[in-house]
PDB file of C-alpha atoms in Angstrom:
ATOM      1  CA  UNK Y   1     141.514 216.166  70.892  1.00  0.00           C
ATOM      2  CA  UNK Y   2     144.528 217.289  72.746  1.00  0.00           C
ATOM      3  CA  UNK Y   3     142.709 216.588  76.076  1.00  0.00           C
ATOM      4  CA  UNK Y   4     142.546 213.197  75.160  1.00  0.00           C
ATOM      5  CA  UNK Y   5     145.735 212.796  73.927  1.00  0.00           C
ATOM      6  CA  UNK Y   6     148.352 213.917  76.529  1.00  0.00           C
ATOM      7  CA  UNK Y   7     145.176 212.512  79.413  1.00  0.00           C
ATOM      8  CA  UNK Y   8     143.226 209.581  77.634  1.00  0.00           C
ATOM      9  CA  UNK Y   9     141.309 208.581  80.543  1.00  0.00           C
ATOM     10  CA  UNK Y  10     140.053 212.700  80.622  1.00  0.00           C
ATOM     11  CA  UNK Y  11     135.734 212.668  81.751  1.00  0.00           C
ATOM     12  CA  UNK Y  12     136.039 215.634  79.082  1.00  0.00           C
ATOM     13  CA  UNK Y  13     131.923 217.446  78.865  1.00  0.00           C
ATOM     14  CA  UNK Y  14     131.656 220.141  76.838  1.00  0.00           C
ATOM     15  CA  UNK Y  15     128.831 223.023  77.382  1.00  0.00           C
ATOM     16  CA  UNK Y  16     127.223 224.371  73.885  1.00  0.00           C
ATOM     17  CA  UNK Y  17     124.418 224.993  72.133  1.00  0.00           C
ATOM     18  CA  UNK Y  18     125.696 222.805  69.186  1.00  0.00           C
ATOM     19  CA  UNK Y  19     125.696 219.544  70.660  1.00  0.00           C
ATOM     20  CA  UNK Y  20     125.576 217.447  67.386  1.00  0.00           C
ATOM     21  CA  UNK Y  21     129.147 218.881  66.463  1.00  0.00           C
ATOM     22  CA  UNK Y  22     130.209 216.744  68.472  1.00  0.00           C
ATOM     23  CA  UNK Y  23     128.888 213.941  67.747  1.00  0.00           C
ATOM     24  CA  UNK Y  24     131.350 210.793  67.102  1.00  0.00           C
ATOM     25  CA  UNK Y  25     134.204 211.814  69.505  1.00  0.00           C
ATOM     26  CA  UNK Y  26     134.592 210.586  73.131  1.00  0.00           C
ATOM     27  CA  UNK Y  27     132.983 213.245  75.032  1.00  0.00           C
ATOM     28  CA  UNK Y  28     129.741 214.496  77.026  1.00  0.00           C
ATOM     29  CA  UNK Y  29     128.247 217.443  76.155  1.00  0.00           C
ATOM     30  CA  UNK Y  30     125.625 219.829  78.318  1.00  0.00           C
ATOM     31  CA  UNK Y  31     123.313 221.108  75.721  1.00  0.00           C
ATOM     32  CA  UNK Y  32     122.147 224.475  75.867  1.00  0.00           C
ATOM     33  CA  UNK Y  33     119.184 225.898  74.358  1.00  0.00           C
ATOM     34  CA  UNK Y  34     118.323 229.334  73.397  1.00  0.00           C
ATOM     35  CA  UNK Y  35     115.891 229.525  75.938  1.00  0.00           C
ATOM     36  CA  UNK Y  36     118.043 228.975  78.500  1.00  0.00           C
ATOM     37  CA  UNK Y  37     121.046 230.702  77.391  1.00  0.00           C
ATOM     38  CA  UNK Y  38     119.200 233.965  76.858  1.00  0.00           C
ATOM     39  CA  UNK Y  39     117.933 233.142  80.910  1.00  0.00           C
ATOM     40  CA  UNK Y  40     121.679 232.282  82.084  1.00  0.00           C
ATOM     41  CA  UNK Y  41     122.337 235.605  79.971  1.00  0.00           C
ATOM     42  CA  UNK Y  42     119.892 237.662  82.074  1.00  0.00           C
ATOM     43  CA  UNK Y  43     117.676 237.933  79.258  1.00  0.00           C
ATOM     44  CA  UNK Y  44     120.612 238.286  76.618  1.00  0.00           C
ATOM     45  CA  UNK Y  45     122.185 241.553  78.682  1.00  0.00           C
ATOM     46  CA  UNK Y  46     125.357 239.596  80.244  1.00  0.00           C
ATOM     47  CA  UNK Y  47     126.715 236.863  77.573  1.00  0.00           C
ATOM     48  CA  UNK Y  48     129.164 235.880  80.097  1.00  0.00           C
ATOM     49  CA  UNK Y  49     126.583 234.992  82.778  1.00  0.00           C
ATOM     50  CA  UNK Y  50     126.101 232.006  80.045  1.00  0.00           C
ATOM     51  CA  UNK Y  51     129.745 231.151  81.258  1.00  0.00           C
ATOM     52  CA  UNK Y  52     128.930 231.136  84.751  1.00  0.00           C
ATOM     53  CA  UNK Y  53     125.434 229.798  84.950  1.00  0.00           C
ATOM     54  CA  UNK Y  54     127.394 226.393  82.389  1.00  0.00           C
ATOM     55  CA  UNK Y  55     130.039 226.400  85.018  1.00  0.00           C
ATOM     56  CA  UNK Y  56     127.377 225.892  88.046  1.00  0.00           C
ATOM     57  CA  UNK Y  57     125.533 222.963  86.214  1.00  0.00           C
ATOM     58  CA  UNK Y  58     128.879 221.719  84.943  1.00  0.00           C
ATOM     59  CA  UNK Y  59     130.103 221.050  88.527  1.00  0.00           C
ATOM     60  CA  UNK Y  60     126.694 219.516  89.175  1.00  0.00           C
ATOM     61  CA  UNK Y  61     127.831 216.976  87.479  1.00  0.00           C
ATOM     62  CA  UNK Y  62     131.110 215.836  89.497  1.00  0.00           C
ATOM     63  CA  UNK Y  63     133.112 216.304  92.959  1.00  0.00           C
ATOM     64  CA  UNK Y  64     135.759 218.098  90.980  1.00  0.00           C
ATOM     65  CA  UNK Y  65     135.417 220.101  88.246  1.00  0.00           C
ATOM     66  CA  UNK Y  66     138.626 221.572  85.955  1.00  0.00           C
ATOM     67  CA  UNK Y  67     136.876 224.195  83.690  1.00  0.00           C
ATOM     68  CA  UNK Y  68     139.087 225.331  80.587  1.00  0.00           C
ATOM     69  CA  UNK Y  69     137.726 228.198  78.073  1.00  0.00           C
ATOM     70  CA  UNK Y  70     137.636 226.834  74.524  1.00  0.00           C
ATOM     71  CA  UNK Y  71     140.808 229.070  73.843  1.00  0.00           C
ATOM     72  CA  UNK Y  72     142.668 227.261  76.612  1.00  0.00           C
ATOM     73  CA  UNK Y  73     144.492 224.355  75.336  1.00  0.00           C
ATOM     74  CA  UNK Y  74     147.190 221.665  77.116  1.00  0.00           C
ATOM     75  CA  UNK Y  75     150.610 221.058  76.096  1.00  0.00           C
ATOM     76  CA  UNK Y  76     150.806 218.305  79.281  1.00  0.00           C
ATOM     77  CA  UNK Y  77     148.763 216.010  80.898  1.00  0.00           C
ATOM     78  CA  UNK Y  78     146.505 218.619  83.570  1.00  0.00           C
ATOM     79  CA  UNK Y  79     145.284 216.169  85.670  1.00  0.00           C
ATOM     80  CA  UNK Y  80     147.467 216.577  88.803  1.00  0.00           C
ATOM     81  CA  UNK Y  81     145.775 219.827  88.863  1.00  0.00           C
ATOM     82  CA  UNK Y  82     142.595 217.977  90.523  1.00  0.00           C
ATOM     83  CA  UNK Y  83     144.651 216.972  93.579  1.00  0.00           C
ATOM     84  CA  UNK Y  84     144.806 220.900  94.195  1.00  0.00           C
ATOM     85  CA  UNK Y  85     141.180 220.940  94.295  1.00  0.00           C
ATOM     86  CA  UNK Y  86     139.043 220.662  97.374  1.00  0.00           C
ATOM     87  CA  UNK Y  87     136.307 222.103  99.347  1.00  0.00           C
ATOM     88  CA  UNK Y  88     138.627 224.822 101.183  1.00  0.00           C
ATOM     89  CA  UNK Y  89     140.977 225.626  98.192  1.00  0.00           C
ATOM     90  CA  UNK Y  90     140.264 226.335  94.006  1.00  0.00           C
ATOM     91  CA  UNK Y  91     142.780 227.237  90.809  1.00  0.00           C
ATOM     92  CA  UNK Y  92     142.377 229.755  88.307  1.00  0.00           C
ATOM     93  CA  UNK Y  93     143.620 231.049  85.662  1.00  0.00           C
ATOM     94  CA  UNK Y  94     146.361 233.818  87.375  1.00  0.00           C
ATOM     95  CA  UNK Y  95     145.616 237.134  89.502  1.00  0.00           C
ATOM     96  CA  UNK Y  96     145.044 239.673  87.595  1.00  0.00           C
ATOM     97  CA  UNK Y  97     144.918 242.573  90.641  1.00  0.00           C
ATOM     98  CA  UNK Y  98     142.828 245.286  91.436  1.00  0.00           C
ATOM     99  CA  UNK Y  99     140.029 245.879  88.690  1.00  0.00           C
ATOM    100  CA  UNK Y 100     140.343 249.459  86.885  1.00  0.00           C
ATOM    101  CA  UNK Y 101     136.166 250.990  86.501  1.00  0.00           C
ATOM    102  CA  UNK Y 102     135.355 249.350  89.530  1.00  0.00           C
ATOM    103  CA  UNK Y 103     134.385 252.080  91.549  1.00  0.00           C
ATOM    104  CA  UNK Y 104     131.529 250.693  93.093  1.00  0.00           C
ATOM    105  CA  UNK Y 105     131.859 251.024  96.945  1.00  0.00           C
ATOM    106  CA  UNK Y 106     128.980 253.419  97.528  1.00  0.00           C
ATOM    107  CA  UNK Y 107     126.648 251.078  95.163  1.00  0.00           C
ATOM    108  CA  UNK Y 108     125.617 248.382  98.608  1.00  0.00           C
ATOM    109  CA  UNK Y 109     126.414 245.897  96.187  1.00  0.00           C
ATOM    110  CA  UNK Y 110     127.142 242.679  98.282  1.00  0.00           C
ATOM    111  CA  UNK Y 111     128.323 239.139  98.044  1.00  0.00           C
ATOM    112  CA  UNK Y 112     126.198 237.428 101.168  1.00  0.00           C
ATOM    113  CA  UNK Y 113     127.110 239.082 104.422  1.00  0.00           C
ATOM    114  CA  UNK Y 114     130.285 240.667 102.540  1.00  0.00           C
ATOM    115  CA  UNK Y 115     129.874 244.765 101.458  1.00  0.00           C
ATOM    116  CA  UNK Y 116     132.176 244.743  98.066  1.00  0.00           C
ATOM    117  CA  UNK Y 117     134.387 248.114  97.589  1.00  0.00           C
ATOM    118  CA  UNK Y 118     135.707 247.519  94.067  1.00  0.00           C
ATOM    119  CA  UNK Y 119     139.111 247.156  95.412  1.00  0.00           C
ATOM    120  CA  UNK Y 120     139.432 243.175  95.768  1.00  0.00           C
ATOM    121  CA  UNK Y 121     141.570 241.011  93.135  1.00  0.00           C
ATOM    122  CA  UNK Y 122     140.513 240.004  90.544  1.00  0.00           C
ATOM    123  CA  UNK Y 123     141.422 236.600  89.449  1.00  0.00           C
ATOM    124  CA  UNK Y 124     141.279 235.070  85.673  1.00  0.00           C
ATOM    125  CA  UNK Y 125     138.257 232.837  84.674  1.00  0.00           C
ATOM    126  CA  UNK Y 126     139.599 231.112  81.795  1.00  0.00           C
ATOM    127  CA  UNK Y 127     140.739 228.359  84.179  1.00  0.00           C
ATOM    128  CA  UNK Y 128     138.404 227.217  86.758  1.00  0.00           C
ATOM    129  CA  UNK Y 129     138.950 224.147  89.351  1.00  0.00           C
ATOM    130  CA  UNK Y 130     136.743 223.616  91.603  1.00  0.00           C
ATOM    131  CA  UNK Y 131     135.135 221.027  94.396  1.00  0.00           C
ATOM    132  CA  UNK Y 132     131.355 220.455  94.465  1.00  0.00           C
ATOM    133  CA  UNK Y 133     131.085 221.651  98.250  1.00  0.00           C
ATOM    134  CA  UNK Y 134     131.764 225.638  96.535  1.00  0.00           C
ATOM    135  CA  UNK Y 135     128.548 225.236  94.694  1.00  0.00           C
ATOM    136  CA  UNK Y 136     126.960 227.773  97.063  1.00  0.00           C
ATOM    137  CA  UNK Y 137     129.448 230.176  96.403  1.00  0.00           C
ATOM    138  CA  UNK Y 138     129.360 229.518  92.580  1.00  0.00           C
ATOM    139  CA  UNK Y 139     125.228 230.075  93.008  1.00  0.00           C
ATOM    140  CA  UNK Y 140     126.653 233.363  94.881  1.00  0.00           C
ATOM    141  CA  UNK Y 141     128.357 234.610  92.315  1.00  0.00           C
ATOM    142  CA  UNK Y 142     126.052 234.501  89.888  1.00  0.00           C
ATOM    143  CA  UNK Y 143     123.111 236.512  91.616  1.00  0.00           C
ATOM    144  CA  UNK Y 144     126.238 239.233  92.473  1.00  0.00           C
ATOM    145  CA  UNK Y 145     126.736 239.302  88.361  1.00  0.00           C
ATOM    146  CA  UNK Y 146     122.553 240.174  87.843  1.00  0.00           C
ATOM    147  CA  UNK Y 147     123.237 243.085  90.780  1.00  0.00           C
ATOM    148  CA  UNK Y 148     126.289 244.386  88.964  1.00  0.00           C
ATOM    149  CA  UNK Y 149     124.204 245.079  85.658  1.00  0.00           C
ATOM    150  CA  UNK Y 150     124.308 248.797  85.187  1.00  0.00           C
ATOM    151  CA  UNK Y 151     126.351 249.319  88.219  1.00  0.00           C
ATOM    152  CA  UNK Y 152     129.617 248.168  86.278  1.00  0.00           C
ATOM    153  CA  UNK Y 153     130.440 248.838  82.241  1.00  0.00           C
ATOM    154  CA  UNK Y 154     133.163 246.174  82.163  1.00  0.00           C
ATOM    155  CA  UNK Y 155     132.717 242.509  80.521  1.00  0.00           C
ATOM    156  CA  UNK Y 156     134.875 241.449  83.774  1.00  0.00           C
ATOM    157  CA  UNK Y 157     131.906 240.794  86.121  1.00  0.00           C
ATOM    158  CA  UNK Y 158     131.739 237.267  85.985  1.00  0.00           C
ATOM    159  CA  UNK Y 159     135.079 236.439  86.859  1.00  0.00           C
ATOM    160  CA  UNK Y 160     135.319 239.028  89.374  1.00  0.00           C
ATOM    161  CA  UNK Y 161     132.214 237.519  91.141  1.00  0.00           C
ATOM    162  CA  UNK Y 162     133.645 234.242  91.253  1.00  0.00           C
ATOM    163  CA  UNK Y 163     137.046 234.795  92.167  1.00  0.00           C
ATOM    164  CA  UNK Y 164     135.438 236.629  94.927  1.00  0.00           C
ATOM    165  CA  UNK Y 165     132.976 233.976  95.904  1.00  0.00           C
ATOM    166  CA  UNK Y 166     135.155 231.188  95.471  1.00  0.00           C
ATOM    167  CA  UNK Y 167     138.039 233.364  97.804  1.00  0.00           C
ATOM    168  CA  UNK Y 168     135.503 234.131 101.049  1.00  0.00           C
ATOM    169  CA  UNK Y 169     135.038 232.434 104.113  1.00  0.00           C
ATOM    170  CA  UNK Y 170     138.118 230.953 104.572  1.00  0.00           C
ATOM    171  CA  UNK Y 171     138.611 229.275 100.998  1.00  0.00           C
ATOM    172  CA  UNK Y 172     141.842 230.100  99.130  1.00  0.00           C
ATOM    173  CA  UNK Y 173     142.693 230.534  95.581  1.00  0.00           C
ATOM    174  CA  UNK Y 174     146.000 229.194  93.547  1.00  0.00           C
ATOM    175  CA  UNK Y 175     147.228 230.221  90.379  1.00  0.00           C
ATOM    176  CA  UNK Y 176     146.874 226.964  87.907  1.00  0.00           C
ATOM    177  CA  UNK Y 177     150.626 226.322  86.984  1.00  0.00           C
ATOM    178  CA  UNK Y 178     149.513 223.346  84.113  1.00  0.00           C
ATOM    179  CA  UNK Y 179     150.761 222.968  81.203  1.00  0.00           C
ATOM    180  CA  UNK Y 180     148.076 225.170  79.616  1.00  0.00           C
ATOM    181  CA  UNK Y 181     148.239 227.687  76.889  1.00  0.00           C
ATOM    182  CA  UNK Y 182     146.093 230.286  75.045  1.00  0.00           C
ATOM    183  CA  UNK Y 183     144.562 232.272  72.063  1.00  0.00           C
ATOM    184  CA  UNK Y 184     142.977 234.883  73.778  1.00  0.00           C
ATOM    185  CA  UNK Y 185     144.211 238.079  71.784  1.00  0.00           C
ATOM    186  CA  UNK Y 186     142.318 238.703  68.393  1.00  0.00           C
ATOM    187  CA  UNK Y 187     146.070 238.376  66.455  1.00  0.00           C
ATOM    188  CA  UNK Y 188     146.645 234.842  68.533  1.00  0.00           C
ATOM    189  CA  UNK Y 189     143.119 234.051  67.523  1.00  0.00           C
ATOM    190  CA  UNK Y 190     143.530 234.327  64.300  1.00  0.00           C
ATOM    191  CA  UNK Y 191     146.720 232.786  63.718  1.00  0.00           C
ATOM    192  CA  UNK Y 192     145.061 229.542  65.613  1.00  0.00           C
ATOM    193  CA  UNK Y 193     141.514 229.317  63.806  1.00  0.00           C
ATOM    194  CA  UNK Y 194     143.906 229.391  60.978  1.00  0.00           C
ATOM    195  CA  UNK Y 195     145.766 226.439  61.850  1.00  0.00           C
ATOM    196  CA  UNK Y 196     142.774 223.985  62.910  1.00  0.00           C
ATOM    197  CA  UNK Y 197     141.244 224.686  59.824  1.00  0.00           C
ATOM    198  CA  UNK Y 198     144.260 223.542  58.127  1.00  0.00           C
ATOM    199  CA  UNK Y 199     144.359 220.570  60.331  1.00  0.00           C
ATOM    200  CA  UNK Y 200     140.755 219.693  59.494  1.00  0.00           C
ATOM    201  CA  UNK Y 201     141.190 220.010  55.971  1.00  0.00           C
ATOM    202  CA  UNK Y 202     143.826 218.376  55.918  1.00  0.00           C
ATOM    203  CA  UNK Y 203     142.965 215.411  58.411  1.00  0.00           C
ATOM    204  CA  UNK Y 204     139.727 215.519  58.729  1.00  0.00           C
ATOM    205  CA  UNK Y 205     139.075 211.862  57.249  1.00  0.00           C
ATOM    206  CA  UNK Y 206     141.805 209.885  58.927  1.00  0.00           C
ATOM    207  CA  UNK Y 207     140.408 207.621  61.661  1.00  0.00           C
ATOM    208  CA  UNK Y 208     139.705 209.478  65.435  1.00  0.00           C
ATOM    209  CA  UNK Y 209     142.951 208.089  67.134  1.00  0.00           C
ATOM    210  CA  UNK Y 210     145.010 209.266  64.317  1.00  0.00           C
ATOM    211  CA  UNK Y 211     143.290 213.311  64.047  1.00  0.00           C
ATOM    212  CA  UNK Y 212     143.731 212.569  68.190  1.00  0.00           C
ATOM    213  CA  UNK Y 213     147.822 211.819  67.516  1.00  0.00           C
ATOM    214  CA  UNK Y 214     148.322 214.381  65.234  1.00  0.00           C
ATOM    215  CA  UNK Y 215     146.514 217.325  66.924  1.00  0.00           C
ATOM    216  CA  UNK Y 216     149.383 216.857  69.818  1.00  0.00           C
ATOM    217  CA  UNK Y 217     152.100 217.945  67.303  1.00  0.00           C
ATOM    218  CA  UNK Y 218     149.517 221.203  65.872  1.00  0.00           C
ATOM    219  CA  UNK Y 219     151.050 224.539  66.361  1.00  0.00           C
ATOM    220  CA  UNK Y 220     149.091 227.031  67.685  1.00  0.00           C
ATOM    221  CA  UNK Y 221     151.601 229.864  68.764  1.00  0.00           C
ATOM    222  CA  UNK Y 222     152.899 231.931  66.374  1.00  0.00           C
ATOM    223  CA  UNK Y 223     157.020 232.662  65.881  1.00  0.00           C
ATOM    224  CA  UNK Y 224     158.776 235.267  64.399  1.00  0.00           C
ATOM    225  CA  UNK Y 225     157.233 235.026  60.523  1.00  0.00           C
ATOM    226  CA  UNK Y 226     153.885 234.792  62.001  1.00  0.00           C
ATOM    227  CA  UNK Y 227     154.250 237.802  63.363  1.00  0.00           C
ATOM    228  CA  UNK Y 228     155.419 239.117  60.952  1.00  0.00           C
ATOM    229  CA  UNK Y 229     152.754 238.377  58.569  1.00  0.00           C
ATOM    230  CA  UNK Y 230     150.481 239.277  61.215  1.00  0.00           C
ATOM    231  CA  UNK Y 231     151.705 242.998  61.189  1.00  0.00           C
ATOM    232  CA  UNK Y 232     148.794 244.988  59.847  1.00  0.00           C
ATOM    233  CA  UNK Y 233     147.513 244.271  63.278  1.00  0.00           C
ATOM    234  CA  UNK Y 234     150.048 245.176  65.175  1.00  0.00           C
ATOM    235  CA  UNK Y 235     149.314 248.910  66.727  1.00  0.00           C
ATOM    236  CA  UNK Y 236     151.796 251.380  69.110  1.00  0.00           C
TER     237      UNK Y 236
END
């Protein structure tokens, strides 16, 4: 809803395995189906392999693709961020350095022609843009996740394979800079799952353009008193 309100004319597609949720609103959706999230899962081992095989058939379906996690949301219209896009240059989320438990240099684990040592950057997944022509590297990526299955503990592997894909051969990567926020601690979480069940409840039957309206004004990032009331979770 707040994709659509701060950039209406948004091609907004939406990967799940609940399609009929959405049912009603302006948007596409790419059903999945058990079947082939347990395969894009490597056989329900990787959950986030999910992530990356939906990103791959996402960008199938366009020359430039913007991928947001669902706990990204805009405060701004994003949409300049596709003139950053192209076949030689991406955005993500931010660098987030050199991996810790990556020790993996003596494993022969490699990304085509390229031997990885565990020291590259790591870049963050939540935000994705990217041009059709890095579909190939995308495709990459994902067969370097199934050969980093019990070579590598950490839930990182996915973006760590495509920030690494998407940064070889010459392409470049760019931190996002859009007017994009998130929820991506379990306190933020749950002070924002609180809030849009409030707003559903309590505009859940007004019209779409008006839910649409209002969602731009929804808070989702907690001040002071949240805090506050959030401080059985804090821990030192």
């Amino acid at each position: 809803m707040r994709l659509l309100h701060f950039t209406a004319h948004a091609r907004i597609t939406i990967a799940t395995d609940r399609p009929q949720f959405y049912a009603g609103y302006p948007v596409e959706t790419l059903p999945l189906s058990s079947g082939q999230m347990a395969e894009m899962s490597f056989g329900n081992r990787y959950v986030f392999g999910i992530k990356a095989g939906g990103l791959i058939e996402l960008l199938k379906r366009t020359e430039r693709l913007l991928f947001m996690d669902t706990d990204i949301y805009p405060v701004g219209d994003a949409s300049k961020g596709f003139a950053r896009i192209s076949p030689s240059r991406s955005i993500m989320r931010l660098c987030e350095g050199v991996p810790a438990g990556y020790e993996i240099e003596t494993k022969g684990l490699r990304l085509g022609d390229y031997r990885i040592t565990g020291r590259e950057v790591m870049w963050n997944s939540g935000i994705v843009g990217v041009h059709r022509a890095n579909l190939p590297a995308l495709a990459s990526a994902y067969e370097l996740i199934g050969s980093m299955l019990g070579v590598v503990s950490s839930h990182t592997k996915e973006q760590f394979a495509v920030g690494l894909a998407l940064s070889q051969g010459g392409r470049k990567i760019a931190p996002h800079r859009l007017p994009l926020r998130h929820y991506n601690t379990a306190g933020k979480k749950a002070f924002a799952r609180g809030q849009i069940a409030r707003f559903f409840r309590d505009n859940g039957d007004l019209p779409l353009d008006q839910q649409i309206e209002r969602s731009a004004r929804l808070r989702l990032w907690r001040g002071p008193l949240d805090l506050w009331a959030q401080r059985a979770r804090w821990r030192f």
